[in-house]
C-alpha cells in the first residue's frame, strides 16, 4: 500500500517535472496557463494543455511551436485577437480552439501546421474573422476538422487563404459566409507529396509523432484538398452562385458537399461550373429551392448522389 503510494507519488513528480519543462520551454505570456491534461495517463508527457484568456496579440516573441499540444485554447471576449505572421508555423496540436470576438489572421499564421481539430467560434453570439491580407494562411497544413461556428466572415474571402492545404472536413455552421472570390491561382497539380505530413491527425486520439517529414516549397500556390465540404445555415444569399465553390478545390478527391438549411431558393445557370470532376454526393437538403435554371446542373455530369429533399419543388 505504502509502496504503491510512493510509486504513484514518484510517477506524478516525474510527470510534473516533465510538464513543467514543456511549459517552461514556451515562456508563455502571463495570460496563459499551462497544465497537464486531466484524465490522461501519467506517461503521456506530451499532453500539454494551454489556455490563454484575454490575450490580444500572438507574436513570435514566444516560440509557440516548441512543444506538442493536446489542447491549445484562446478565449478573448469583447476584444481583438491578432495572430502575427507565421506564429503557429509547424505547430502540432490535437485540438486548437479560438473563442474570440474578433479574430485577425495574418499571412502564414498556420503554415505547415498539423492540427486535429481547429475550431473557431464565439460563444453563442456571432464573432468575426478577418483574413488580414486575404493571402495564404494555412499553406502546407494538414487539418482533420476545420470548424467555424457562429462566425461572421464579413466579406467574400479569397480562396488563396486555403490554398496548398489538406483538410478532411471543412464545416461552416450557423455563420455568415459570403463565399470565395474564385481568383485564378497558378496551380501546380499533384502536389500532395509537397505537404509536410502525409496523413490526418485524428483529434480524438493520442498525438502521434509517427509522421513523415516531406519538404515544402512555400513560393508556390497549390490547390486545396478536401474530403467533405459542409456549409449549414450560413450561406448569405438566397441565389446560390459559383462563389460558394472555390475554384482551387480538387473536386476529384472531394467526397461530399453539403449545403443544407441555407434558405437557398434559386439555382442559377452554371452554378456548379467548377464541379465538372466532382463525383461525390451533393446534398442540398432543407432549403427553399423552387427556381432551377435549365442550365443549373449541366456541369454536374459525374455526381453520384444528389439530394434535393425538403425543398419547395
Ligand atoms: C515582442 O518583443 C519586442 C522586442 O523584444 C517588444 O518590443 C514587443 O513589445 C514584444 N511584443 C509583445 C506583444 O510582447
Ligand atoms: C479590432 O480590429 C478592427 C479591425 O478588424 C479594428 O478596426 C479595431 O480598431 C480593433 N480594435 C481594437 C480595440 O484594437
Ligand atoms: C442570381 O445571381 C446571378 C449572379 O449574380 C444573376 O445573374 C441572376 O440573375 C440571379 N438569379 C435570380 C433568379 O435572381
Ligand atoms: C444518397 O444520399 C441519401 C441521403 O444522404 C441516402 O439516403 C442514399 O442512400 C444515398 N444513395 C446512394 C446511392 O448513395
Ligand atoms: C516534443 C516533445 O516533448 N516530445 C517528447 C514526447 O514524449 C516522448 C516520450 O514519451 C519524448 O521522447 C519526446 O521528446
mmCIF file of C-alpha atoms and ligand atoms in Angstrom:
data_model
loop_
_atom_site.group_PDB
_atom_site.id
_atom_site.type_symbol
_atom_site.label_atom_id
_atom_site.label_comp_id
_atom_site.label_asym_id
_atom_site.label_seq_id
_atom_site.Cartn_x
_atom_site.Cartn_y
_atom_site.Cartn_z
ATOM 1 C CA UNK A 1 0.000 0.000 0.000
ATOM 2 C CA UNK A 2 2.639 2.456 1.115
ATOM 3 C CA UNK A 3 4.956 1.306 -1.649
ATOM 4 C CA UNK A 4 2.149 1.748 -4.201
ATOM 5 C CA UNK A 5 1.539 5.236 -2.883
ATOM 6 C CA UNK A 6 5.246 6.084 -3.115
ATOM 7 C CA UNK A 7 5.451 4.785 -6.654
ATOM 8 C CA UNK A 8 2.426 6.896 -7.572
ATOM 9 C CA UNK A 9 3.972 9.922 -5.891
ATOM 10 C CA UNK A 10 7.228 9.277 -7.704
ATOM 11 C CA UNK A 11 5.434 8.982 -11.061
ATOM 12 C CA UNK A 12 3.375 12.105 -10.556
ATOM 13 C CA UNK A 13 6.514 14.007 -9.554
ATOM 14 C CA UNK A 14 8.245 12.724 -12.644
ATOM 15 C CA UNK A 15 5.274 13.836 -14.620
ATOM 16 C CA UNK A 16 5.011 17.302 -13.160
ATOM 17 C CA UNK A 17 8.710 17.817 -13.804
ATOM 18 C CA UNK A 18 8.211 16.909 -17.432
ATOM 19 C CA UNK A 19 5.069 19.004 -17.781
ATOM 20 C CA UNK A 20 6.894 21.847 -16.092
ATOM 21 C CA UNK A 21 9.711 21.519 -18.582
ATOM 22 C CA UNK A 22 7.358 21.501 -21.558
ATOM 23 C CA UNK A 23 5.599 24.599 -20.257
ATOM 24 C CA UNK A 24 8.855 26.353 -19.426
ATOM 25 C CA UNK A 25 10.039 25.842 -22.970
ATOM 26 C CA UNK A 26 7.224 28.135 -24.022
ATOM 27 C CA UNK A 27 7.908 31.025 -21.677
ATOM 28 C CA UNK A 28 4.229 31.858 -22.008
ATOM 29 C CA UNK A 29 2.617 35.282 -21.836
ATOM 30 C CA UNK A 30 1.049 35.924 -18.420
ATOM 31 C CA UNK A 31 -2.484 35.494 -19.879
ATOM 32 C CA UNK A 32 -1.734 31.818 -20.485
ATOM 33 C CA UNK A 33 -1.755 28.796 -18.203
ATOM 34 C CA UNK A 34 -0.091 25.526 -18.973
ATOM 35 C CA UNK A 35 -1.058 22.231 -17.420
ATOM 36 C CA UNK A 36 -1.281 18.518 -17.963
ATOM 37 C CA UNK A 37 -4.498 17.240 -19.477
ATOM 38 C CA UNK A 38 -6.746 15.716 -16.874
ATOM 39 C CA UNK A 39 -7.596 12.002 -17.063
ATOM 40 C CA UNK A 40 -4.648 11.104 -19.254
ATOM 41 C CA UNK A 41 -2.054 8.563 -18.346
ATOM 42 C CA UNK A 42 0.923 9.865 -16.405
ATOM 43 C CA UNK A 43 3.105 8.562 -19.174
ATOM 44 C CA UNK A 44 1.752 10.888 -21.851
ATOM 45 C CA UNK A 45 4.174 13.637 -21.084
ATOM 46 C CA UNK A 46 3.442 15.422 -24.347
ATOM 47 C CA UNK A 47 -0.166 16.031 -23.410
ATOM 48 C CA UNK A 48 0.137 19.697 -22.688
ATOM 49 C CA UNK A 49 -2.969 21.790 -22.204
ATOM 50 C CA UNK A 50 -2.541 25.551 -22.618
ATOM 51 C CA UNK A 51 -5.320 28.052 -22.138
ATOM 52 C CA UNK A 52 -4.969 31.791 -22.730
ATOM 53 C CA UNK A 53 -7.563 34.293 -21.615
ATOM 54 C CA UNK A 54 -7.946 37.841 -22.908
ATOM 55 C CA UNK A 55 -4.752 37.695 -24.897
ATOM 56 C CA UNK A 56 -4.958 40.269 -27.703
ATOM 57 C CA UNK A 57 -1.842 39.502 -29.699
ATOM 58 C CA UNK A 58 0.008 36.330 -30.551
ATOM 59 C CA UNK A 59 3.528 37.168 -31.625
ATOM 60 C CA UNK A 60 6.664 35.254 -32.475
ATOM 61 C CA UNK A 61 8.142 36.598 -29.221
ATOM 62 C CA UNK A 62 7.024 33.234 -27.855
ATOM 63 C CA UNK A 63 8.034 30.004 -29.557
ATOM 64 C CA UNK A 64 4.557 28.512 -29.732
ATOM 65 C CA UNK A 65 5.607 25.539 -31.829
ATOM 66 C CA UNK A 66 8.316 24.294 -29.455
ATOM 67 C CA UNK A 67 6.126 21.629 -27.876
ATOM 68 C CA UNK A 68 3.263 19.320 -28.835
ATOM 69 C CA UNK A 69 -0.183 20.189 -27.556
ATOM 70 C CA UNK A 70 -3.162 18.161 -26.625
ATOM 71 C CA UNK A 71 -5.273 21.312 -26.347
ATOM 72 C CA UNK A 72 -4.413 24.912 -27.037
ATOM 73 C CA UNK A 73 -7.239 27.319 -26.295
ATOM 74 C CA UNK A 74 -7.613 31.065 -26.728
ATOM 75 C CA UNK A 75 -10.526 32.949 -25.227
ATOM 76 C CA UNK A 76 -10.694 36.661 -25.900
ATOM 77 C CA UNK A 77 -14.037 38.219 -25.134
ATOM 78 C CA UNK A 78 -15.076 41.630 -26.448
ATOM 79 C CA UNK A 79 -11.713 42.327 -27.957
ATOM 80 C CA UNK A 80 -9.474 41.510 -30.906
ATOM 81 C CA UNK A 81 -7.025 38.658 -31.025
ATOM 82 C CA UNK A 82 -4.406 39.233 -33.716
ATOM 83 C CA UNK A 83 -2.161 36.436 -34.917
ATOM 84 C CA UNK A 84 1.060 37.730 -36.406
ATOM 85 C CA UNK A 85 2.720 36.184 -39.428
ATOM 86 C CA UNK A 86 3.904 32.576 -39.068
ATOM 87 C CA UNK A 87 3.206 32.433 -35.300
ATOM 88 C CA UNK A 88 1.912 28.879 -35.451
ATOM 89 C CA UNK A 89 4.173 27.671 -38.245
ATOM 90 C CA UNK A 90 4.936 23.954 -37.742
ATOM 91 C CA UNK A 91 2.633 23.685 -34.753
ATOM 92 C CA UNK A 92 1.467 20.203 -33.783
ATOM 93 C CA UNK A 93 -1.780 20.208 -31.825
ATOM 94 C CA UNK A 94 -4.697 17.867 -31.400
ATOM 95 C CA UNK A 95 -7.357 20.488 -30.559
ATOM 96 C CA UNK A 96 -6.831 24.173 -31.241
ATOM 97 C CA UNK A 97 -9.694 26.379 -30.254
ATOM 98 C CA UNK A 98 -10.403 30.081 -30.645
ATOM 99 C CA UNK A 99 -13.313 31.507 -28.739
ATOM 100 C CA UNK A 100 -12.726 35.083 -29.809
ATOM 101 C CA UNK A 101 -14.917 38.066 -30.630
ATOM 102 C CA UNK A 102 -12.735 39.309 -33.475
ATOM 103 C CA UNK A 103 -10.021 37.008 -34.766
ATOM 104 C CA UNK A 104 -7.457 38.569 -37.090
ATOM 105 C CA UNK A 105 -5.271 36.146 -39.041
ATOM 106 C CA UNK A 106 -2.153 37.121 -40.928
ATOM 107 C CA UNK A 107 -0.172 35.548 -43.758
ATOM 108 C CA UNK A 108 1.124 32.064 -43.000
ATOM 109 C CA UNK A 109 -0.272 32.164 -39.435
ATOM 110 C CA UNK A 110 -0.703 28.371 -39.660
ATOM 111 C CA UNK A 111 1.952 27.465 -42.196
ATOM 112 C CA UNK A 112 2.904 23.766 -42.143
ATOM 113 C CA UNK A 113 0.663 23.162 -39.155
ATOM 114 C CA UNK A 114 -0.561 19.710 -38.173
ATOM 115 C CA UNK A 115 -3.901 20.019 -36.409
ATOM 116 C CA UNK A 116 -6.597 17.551 -35.401
ATOM 117 C CA UNK A 117 -9.490 19.884 -34.686
ATOM 118 C CA UNK A 118 -9.321 23.617 -35.375
ATOM 119 C CA UNK A 119 -12.434 25.258 -34.007
ATOM 120 C CA UNK A 120 -13.187 28.935 -34.465
ATOM 121 C CA UNK A 121 -16.290 30.233 -32.713
ATOM 122 C CA UNK A 122 -17.557 32.858 -30.337
ATOM 123 C CA UNK A 123 -19.830 31.507 -27.640
ATOM 124 C CA UNK A 124 -23.358 31.598 -28.961
ATOM 125 C CA UNK A 125 -23.145 35.100 -30.357
ATOM 126 C CA UNK A 126 -21.553 35.823 -33.707
ATOM 127 C CA UNK A 127 -17.844 36.543 -33.633
ATOM 128 C CA UNK A 128 -15.921 37.949 -36.561
ATOM 129 C CA UNK A 129 -12.977 36.732 -38.561
ATOM 130 C CA UNK A 130 -10.587 38.852 -40.519
ATOM 131 C CA UNK A 131 -8.093 37.469 -43.016
ATOM 132 C CA UNK A 132 -5.754 40.434 -42.931
ATOM 133 C CA UNK A 133 -4.293 40.360 -46.456
ATOM 134 C CA UNK A 134 -6.580 37.741 -47.955
ATOM 135 C CA UNK A 135 -3.444 35.728 -48.621
ATOM 136 C CA UNK A 136 -2.141 32.246 -47.698
ATOM 137 C CA UNK A 137 -2.934 31.419 -44.081
ATOM 138 C CA UNK A 138 -2.917 27.618 -43.952
ATOM 139 C CA UNK A 139 -0.446 26.677 -46.667
ATOM 140 C CA UNK A 140 1.372 23.427 -46.090
ATOM 141 C CA UNK A 141 -1.045 22.436 -43.319
ATOM 142 C CA UNK A 142 -2.940 19.247 -42.659
ATOM 143 C CA UNK A 143 -6.116 19.622 -40.619
ATOM 144 C CA UNK A 144 -8.612 16.876 -39.803
ATOM 145 C CA UNK A 145 -11.546 19.124 -38.918
ATOM 146 C CA UNK A 146 -11.706 22.830 -39.567
ATOM 147 C CA UNK A 147 -14.854 24.112 -37.966
ATOM 148 C CA UNK A 148 -16.317 27.622 -37.991
ATOM 149 C CA UNK A 149 -19.363 28.167 -35.820
ATOM 150 C CA UNK A 150 -21.200 31.454 -35.120
ATOM 151 C CA UNK A 151 -18.713 33.428 -37.194
ATOM 152 C CA UNK A 152 -19.385 36.393 -39.453
ATOM 153 C CA UNK A 153 -16.869 36.331 -42.292
ATOM 154 C CA UNK A 154 -17.886 39.953 -43.047
ATOM 155 C CA UNK A 155 -16.909 39.772 -46.704
ATOM 156 C CA UNK A 156 -16.191 37.475 -49.626
ATOM 157 C CA UNK A 157 -12.836 35.821 -48.942
ATOM 158 C CA UNK A 158 -10.054 34.736 -51.246
ATOM 159 C CA UNK A 159 -9.665 31.037 -51.901
ATOM 160 C CA UNK A 160 -5.894 31.633 -51.620
ATOM 161 C CA UNK A 161 -6.447 31.540 -47.848
ATOM 162 C CA UNK A 162 -6.989 27.772 -48.106
ATOM 163 C CA UNK A 163 -4.527 27.046 -50.897
ATOM 164 C CA UNK A 164 -1.975 24.263 -50.510
ATOM 165 C CA UNK A 165 -3.891 22.812 -47.597
ATOM 166 C CA UNK A 166 -5.294 19.382 -46.910
ATOM 167 C CA UNK A 167 -8.425 19.316 -44.798
ATOM 168 C CA UNK A 168 -10.590 16.309 -44.140
ATOM 169 C CA UNK A 169 -13.768 18.133 -43.138
ATOM 170 C CA UNK A 170 -14.394 21.846 -43.573
ATOM 171 C CA UNK A 171 -17.581 22.866 -41.789
ATOM 172 C CA UNK A 172 -19.133 26.303 -41.601
ATOM 173 C CA UNK A 173 -22.192 26.323 -39.379
ATOM 174 C CA UNK A 174 -24.627 28.955 -38.091
ATOM 175 C CA UNK A 175 -22.358 31.611 -39.533
ATOM 176 C CA UNK A 176 -22.486 34.327 -42.166
ATOM 177 C CA UNK A 177 -20.493 33.126 -45.123
ATOM 178 C CA UNK A 178 -20.259 35.153 -48.331
ATOM 179 C CA UNK A 179 -18.269 32.749 -50.492
ATOM 180 C CA UNK A 180 -14.954 32.940 -52.323
ATOM 181 C CA UNK A 181 -13.550 35.316 -54.908
ATOM 182 C CA UNK A 182 -12.506 32.372 -57.121
ATOM 183 C CA UNK A 183 -9.417 34.221 -58.128
ATOM 184 C CA UNK A 184 -7.445 32.167 -60.615
ATOM 185 C CA UNK A 185 -4.382 30.684 -58.982
ATOM 186 C CA UNK A 186 -1.262 29.482 -60.626
ATOM 187 C CA UNK A 187 -1.842 25.876 -59.631
ATOM 188 C CA UNK A 188 0.585 23.061 -59.891
ATOM 189 C CA UNK A 189 -1.144 19.676 -59.990
ATOM 190 C CA UNK A 190 -0.278 16.614 -57.961
ATOM 191 C CA UNK A 191 1.275 18.415 -55.016
ATOM 192 C CA UNK A 192 0.024 16.311 -52.137
ATOM 193 C CA UNK A 193 3.530 14.989 -51.619
ATOM 194 C CA UNK A 194 4.808 18.523 -51.133
ATOM 195 C CA UNK A 195 2.963 18.733 -47.843
ATOM 196 C CA UNK A 196 4.947 18.047 -44.723
ATOM 197 C CA UNK A 197 2.663 15.385 -43.254
ATOM 198 C CA UNK A 198 1.008 12.682 -45.236
ATOM 199 C CA UNK A 199 -1.933 11.786 -43.049
ATOM 200 C CA UNK A 200 -4.591 13.344 -40.895
ATOM 201 C CA UNK A 201 -4.100 13.722 -37.183
ATOM 202 C CA UNK A 202 -7.289 12.425 -35.635
ATOM 203 C CA UNK A 203 -8.083 14.938 -32.951
ATOM 204 C CA UNK A 204 -9.733 12.438 -30.654
ATOM 205 C CA UNK A 205 -6.840 10.012 -30.460
ATOM 206 C CA UNK A 206 -3.456 10.376 -28.835
ATOM 207 C CA UNK A 207 -0.968 12.547 -30.554
ATOM 208 C CA UNK A 208 1.276 10.515 -32.724
ATOM 209 C CA UNK A 209 4.710 11.576 -33.733
ATOM 210 C CA UNK A 210 4.961 8.879 -36.364
ATOM 211 C CA UNK A 211 4.698 11.039 -39.425
ATOM 212 C CA UNK A 212 6.837 11.501 -42.453
ATOM 213 C CA UNK A 213 8.540 14.805 -42.973
ATOM 214 C CA UNK A 214 8.389 15.951 -46.554
ATOM 215 C CA UNK A 215 9.997 19.161 -47.681
ATOM 216 C CA UNK A 216 7.788 22.013 -48.670
ATOM 217 C CA UNK A 217 8.308 24.845 -51.158
ATOM 218 C CA UNK A 218 6.451 27.894 -49.938
ATOM 219 C CA UNK A 219 6.927 30.036 -53.031
ATOM 220 C CA UNK A 220 4.174 28.294 -54.988
ATOM 221 C CA UNK A 221 0.419 28.251 -54.589
ATOM 222 C CA UNK A 222 -1.222 24.857 -54.554
ATOM 223 C CA UNK A 223 -4.754 23.549 -54.552
ATOM 224 C CA UNK A 224 -6.970 22.802 -51.615
ATOM 225 C CA UNK A 225 -7.647 19.117 -50.916
ATOM 226 C CA UNK A 226 -10.855 18.444 -49.066
ATOM 227 C CA UNK A 227 -12.843 15.293 -48.321
ATOM 228 C CA UNK A 228 -16.025 16.910 -47.031
ATOM 229 C CA UNK A 229 -17.252 20.442 -47.558
ATOM 230 C CA UNK A 230 -20.194 21.389 -45.357
ATOM 231 C CA UNK A 231 -21.991 24.706 -45.049
ATOM 232 C CA UNK A 232 -25.030 24.615 -42.813
ATOM 233 C CA UNK A 233 -27.246 27.614 -42.016
ATOM 234 C CA UNK A 234 -24.569 30.003 -43.200
ATOM 235 C CA UNK A 235 -24.911 30.928 -46.873
ATOM 236 C CA UNK A 236 -25.643 34.584 -47.056
ATOM 237 C CA UNK A 237 -27.702 34.614 -50.246
ATOM 238 C CA UNK A 238 -30.893 33.009 -51.493
ATOM 239 C CA UNK A 239 -29.490 32.753 -55.011
ATOM 240 C CA UNK A 240 -26.682 30.201 -54.865
ATOM 241 C CA UNK A 241 -23.729 31.187 -57.045
ATOM 242 C CA UNK A 242 -20.467 29.605 -58.129
ATOM 243 C CA UNK A 243 -18.708 31.753 -55.478
ATOM 244 C CA UNK A 244 -19.532 29.160 -52.866
ATOM 245 C CA UNK A 245 -17.325 26.628 -54.670
ATOM 246 C CA UNK A 246 -13.628 27.514 -54.522
ATOM 247 C CA UNK A 247 -12.005 27.205 -57.897
ATOM 248 C CA UNK A 248 -8.762 25.781 -56.464
ATOM 249 C CA UNK A 249 -10.508 22.873 -54.734
ATOM 250 C CA UNK A 250 -9.541 19.461 -56.089
ATOM 251 C CA UNK A 251 -13.102 18.262 -56.796
ATOM 252 C CA UNK A 252 -11.801 14.940 -57.992
ATOM 253 C CA UNK A 253 -10.971 13.941 -54.394
ATOM 254 C CA UNK A 254 -13.923 15.604 -52.719
ATOM 255 C CA UNK A 255 -16.438 13.034 -51.472
ATOM 256 C CA UNK A 256 -19.266 15.170 -50.217
ATOM 257 C CA UNK A 257 -20.684 18.670 -50.458
ATOM 258 C CA UNK A 258 -23.467 19.509 -48.086
ATOM 259 C CA UNK A 259 -25.266 22.843 -48.237
ATOM 260 C CA UNK A 260 -28.272 22.220 -46.027
ATOM 261 C CA UNK A 261 -30.564 24.596 -44.066
ATOM 262 C CA UNK A 262 -29.421 27.621 -46.047
ATOM 263 C CA UNK A 263 -32.663 29.168 -47.336
ATOM 264 C CA UNK A 264 -31.408 28.915 -50.923
ATOM 265 C CA UNK A 265 -34.330 29.393 -53.327
ATOM 266 C CA UNK A 266 -32.566 29.701 -56.696
ATOM 267 C CA UNK A 267 -30.061 27.524 -58.512
ATOM 268 C CA UNK A 268 -28.729 29.697 -61.270
ATOM 269 C CA UNK A 269 -27.303 28.685 -64.651
ATOM 270 C CA UNK A 270 -23.875 27.044 -64.335
ATOM 271 C CA UNK A 271 -23.828 27.406 -60.552
ATOM 272 C CA UNK A 272 -21.806 24.157 -60.434
ATOM 273 C CA UNK A 273 -19.381 25.165 -63.181
ATOM 274 C CA UNK A 274 -16.279 24.212 -61.133
ATOM 275 C CA UNK A 275 -17.663 20.802 -60.238
ATOM 276 C CA UNK A 276 -17.039 19.075 -63.571
ATOM 277 C CA UNK A 277 -14.789 16.486 -61.905
ATOM 278 C CA UNK A 278 -16.869 16.101 -58.773
ATOM 279 C CA UNK A 279 -18.188 12.557 -58.473
ATOM 280 C CA UNK A 280 -19.317 12.501 -54.845
ATOM 281 C CA UNK A 281 -22.542 13.345 -53.050
ATOM 282 C CA UNK A 282 -24.219 16.733 -53.338
ATOM 283 C CA UNK A 283 -26.676 17.362 -50.521
ATOM 284 C CA UNK A 284 -28.985 20.370 -50.695
ATOM 285 C CA UNK A 285 -31.480 19.242 -48.069
ATOM 286 C CA UNK A 286 -33.771 21.667 -46.224
ATOM 287 C CA UNK A 287 -33.532 24.711 -48.440
ATOM 288 C CA UNK A 288 -36.311 26.606 -50.201
ATOM 289 C CA UNK A 289 -35.332 25.787 -53.740
ATOM 290 C CA UNK A 290 -38.145 26.383 -56.221
ATOM 291 C CA UNK A 291 -36.360 28.002 -59.164
ATOM 292 C CA UNK A 292 -33.855 25.821 -61.017
ATOM 293 C CA UNK A 293 -32.408 27.272 -64.184
ATOM 294 C CA UNK A 294 -32.436 24.770 -67.100
ATOM 295 C CA UNK A 295 -28.651 25.144 -67.170
ATOM 296 C CA UNK A 296 -28.154 24.762 -63.407
ATOM 297 C CA UNK A 297 -26.988 21.145 -63.486
ATOM 298 C CA UNK A 298 -25.318 20.934 -66.911
ATOM 299 C CA UNK A 299 -21.779 20.876 -65.466
ATOM 300 C CA UNK A 300 -22.514 18.139 -62.950
ATOM 301 C CA UNK A 301 -22.182 15.068 -65.092
ATOM 302 C CA UNK A 302 -20.290 12.809 -62.681
ATOM 303 C CA UNK A 303 -22.175 13.467 -59.446
ATOM 304 C CA UNK A 304 -23.184 10.200 -57.711
ATOM 305 C CA UNK A 305 -25.897 11.240 -55.340
ATOM 306 C CA UNK A 306 -27.942 14.422 -55.494
ATOM 307 C CA UNK A 307 -30.220 15.119 -52.591
ATOM 308 C CA UNK A 308 -32.891 17.816 -53.018
ATOM 309 C CA UNK A 309 -35.395 16.632 -50.433
ATOM 310 C CA UNK A 310 -37.220 19.128 -48.174
ATOM 311 C CA UNK A 311 -37.254 21.904 -50.732
ATOM 312 C CA UNK A 312 -40.098 23.774 -52.458
ATOM 313 C CA UNK A 313 -40.007 21.719 -55.639
HETATM 314 C C1 LIG B 1 7.883 41.456 -28.600
HETATM 315 O O1 LIG B 1 9.267 41.746 -28.411
HETATM 316 C C2 LIG B 1 9.628 43.050 -28.806
HETATM 317 C C3 LIG B 1 11.141 43.175 -28.705
HETATM 318 O O2 LIG B 1 11.636 42.420 -27.648
HETATM 319 C C4 LIG B 1 8.888 44.053 -27.915
HETATM 320 O O3 LIG B 1 9.235 45.370 -28.309
HETATM 321 C C5 LIG B 1 7.395 43.851 -28.077
HETATM 322 O O4 LIG B 1 6.687 44.701 -27.193
HETATM 323 C C6 LIG B 1 7.026 42.419 -27.791
HETATM 324 N N1 LIG B 1 5.607 42.244 -28.092
HETATM 325 C C7 LIG B 1 4.768 41.630 -27.285
HETATM 326 C C8 LIG B 1 3.339 41.569 -27.731
HETATM 327 O O5 LIG B 1 5.108 41.135 -26.247
HETATM 328 C C1 LIG B 2 -10.081 45.446 -33.774
HETATM 329 O O1 LIG B 2 -9.857 45.180 -35.145
HETATM 330 C C2 LIG B 2 -10.571 46.018 -36.013
HETATM 331 C C3 LIG B 2 -10.287 45.550 -37.415
HETATM 332 O O2 LIG B 2 -10.840 44.280 -37.597
HETATM 333 C C4 LIG B 2 -10.128 47.445 -35.813
HETATM 334 O O3 LIG B 2 -10.892 48.301 -36.652
HETATM 335 C C5 LIG B 2 -10.336 47.850 -34.361
HETATM 336 O O4 LIG B 2 -9.822 49.128 -34.136
HETATM 337 C C6 LIG B 2 -9.637 46.860 -33.441
HETATM 338 N N1 LIG B 2 -9.974 47.166 -32.074
HETATM 339 C C7 LIG B 2 -9.047 47.246 -31.131
HETATM 340 C C8 LIG B 2 -9.550 47.523 -29.752
HETATM 341 O O5 LIG B 2 -7.857 47.115 -31.363
HETATM 342 C C1 LIG B 3 -28.730 35.053 -59.339
HETATM 343 O O1 LIG B 3 -27.462 35.707 -59.319
HETATM 344 C C2 LIG B 3 -26.856 35.795 -60.592
HETATM 345 C C3 LIG B 3 -25.455 36.345 -60.383
HETATM 346 O O2 LIG B 3 -25.466 37.425 -59.513
HETATM 347 C C4 LIG B 3 -27.715 36.667 -61.511
HETATM 348 O O3 LIG B 3 -27.129 36.751 -62.791
HETATM 349 C C5 LIG B 3 -29.093 36.030 -61.614
HETATM 350 O O4 LIG B 3 -29.960 36.862 -62.380
HETATM 351 C C6 LIG B 3 -29.708 35.779 -60.248
HETATM 352 N N1 LIG B 3 -30.907 34.993 -60.415
HETATM 353 C C7 LIG B 3 -32.062 35.309 -59.841
HETATM 354 C C8 LIG B 3 -33.230 34.402 -60.137
HETATM 355 O O5 LIG B 3 -32.191 36.262 -59.094
HETATM 356 C C1 LIG B 4 -27.904 9.244 -51.379
HETATM 357 O O1 LIG B 4 -27.967 10.085 -50.243
HETATM 358 C C2 LIG B 4 -29.087 9.851 -49.421
HETATM 359 C C3 LIG B 4 -29.088 10.925 -48.351
HETATM 360 O O2 LIG B 4 -27.830 11.117 -47.784
HETATM 361 C C4 LIG B 4 -29.001 8.442 -48.852
HETATM 362 O O3 LIG B 4 -30.132 8.190 -48.063
HETATM 363 C C5 LIG B 4 -28.932 7.452 -50.020
HETATM 364 O O4 LIG B 4 -28.756 6.157 -49.516
HETATM 365 C C6 LIG B 4 -27.785 7.793 -50.955
HETATM 366 N N1 LIG B 4 -27.830 6.911 -52.123
HETATM 367 C C7 LIG B 4 -26.750 6.344 -52.633
HETATM 368 C C8 LIG B 4 -26.982 5.517 -53.869
HETATM 369 O O5 LIG B 4 -25.642 6.505 -52.165
HETATM 370 C C1 LIG B 5 8.186 17.481 -28.216
HETATM 371 C C2 LIG B 5 8.191 16.537 -27.074
HETATM 372 O O1 LIG B 5 8.029 16.913 -25.946
HETATM 373 N N1 LIG B 5 8.385 15.262 -27.386
HETATM 374 C C3 LIG B 5 8.501 14.218 -26.387
HETATM 375 C C4 LIG B 5 7.231 13.413 -26.282
HETATM 376 O O2 LIG B 5 7.391 12.336 -25.396
HETATM 377 C C5 LIG B 5 8.419 11.420 -25.738
HETATM 378 C C6 LIG B 5 8.472 10.345 -24.707
HETATM 379 O O3 LIG B 5 7.192 9.913 -24.368
HETATM 380 C C7 LIG B 5 9.759 12.157 -25.794
HETATM 381 O O4 LIG B 5 10.761 11.257 -26.235
HETATM 382 C C8 LIG B 5 9.673 13.320 -26.749
HETATM 383 O O5 LIG B 5 10.852 14.068 -26.721
#
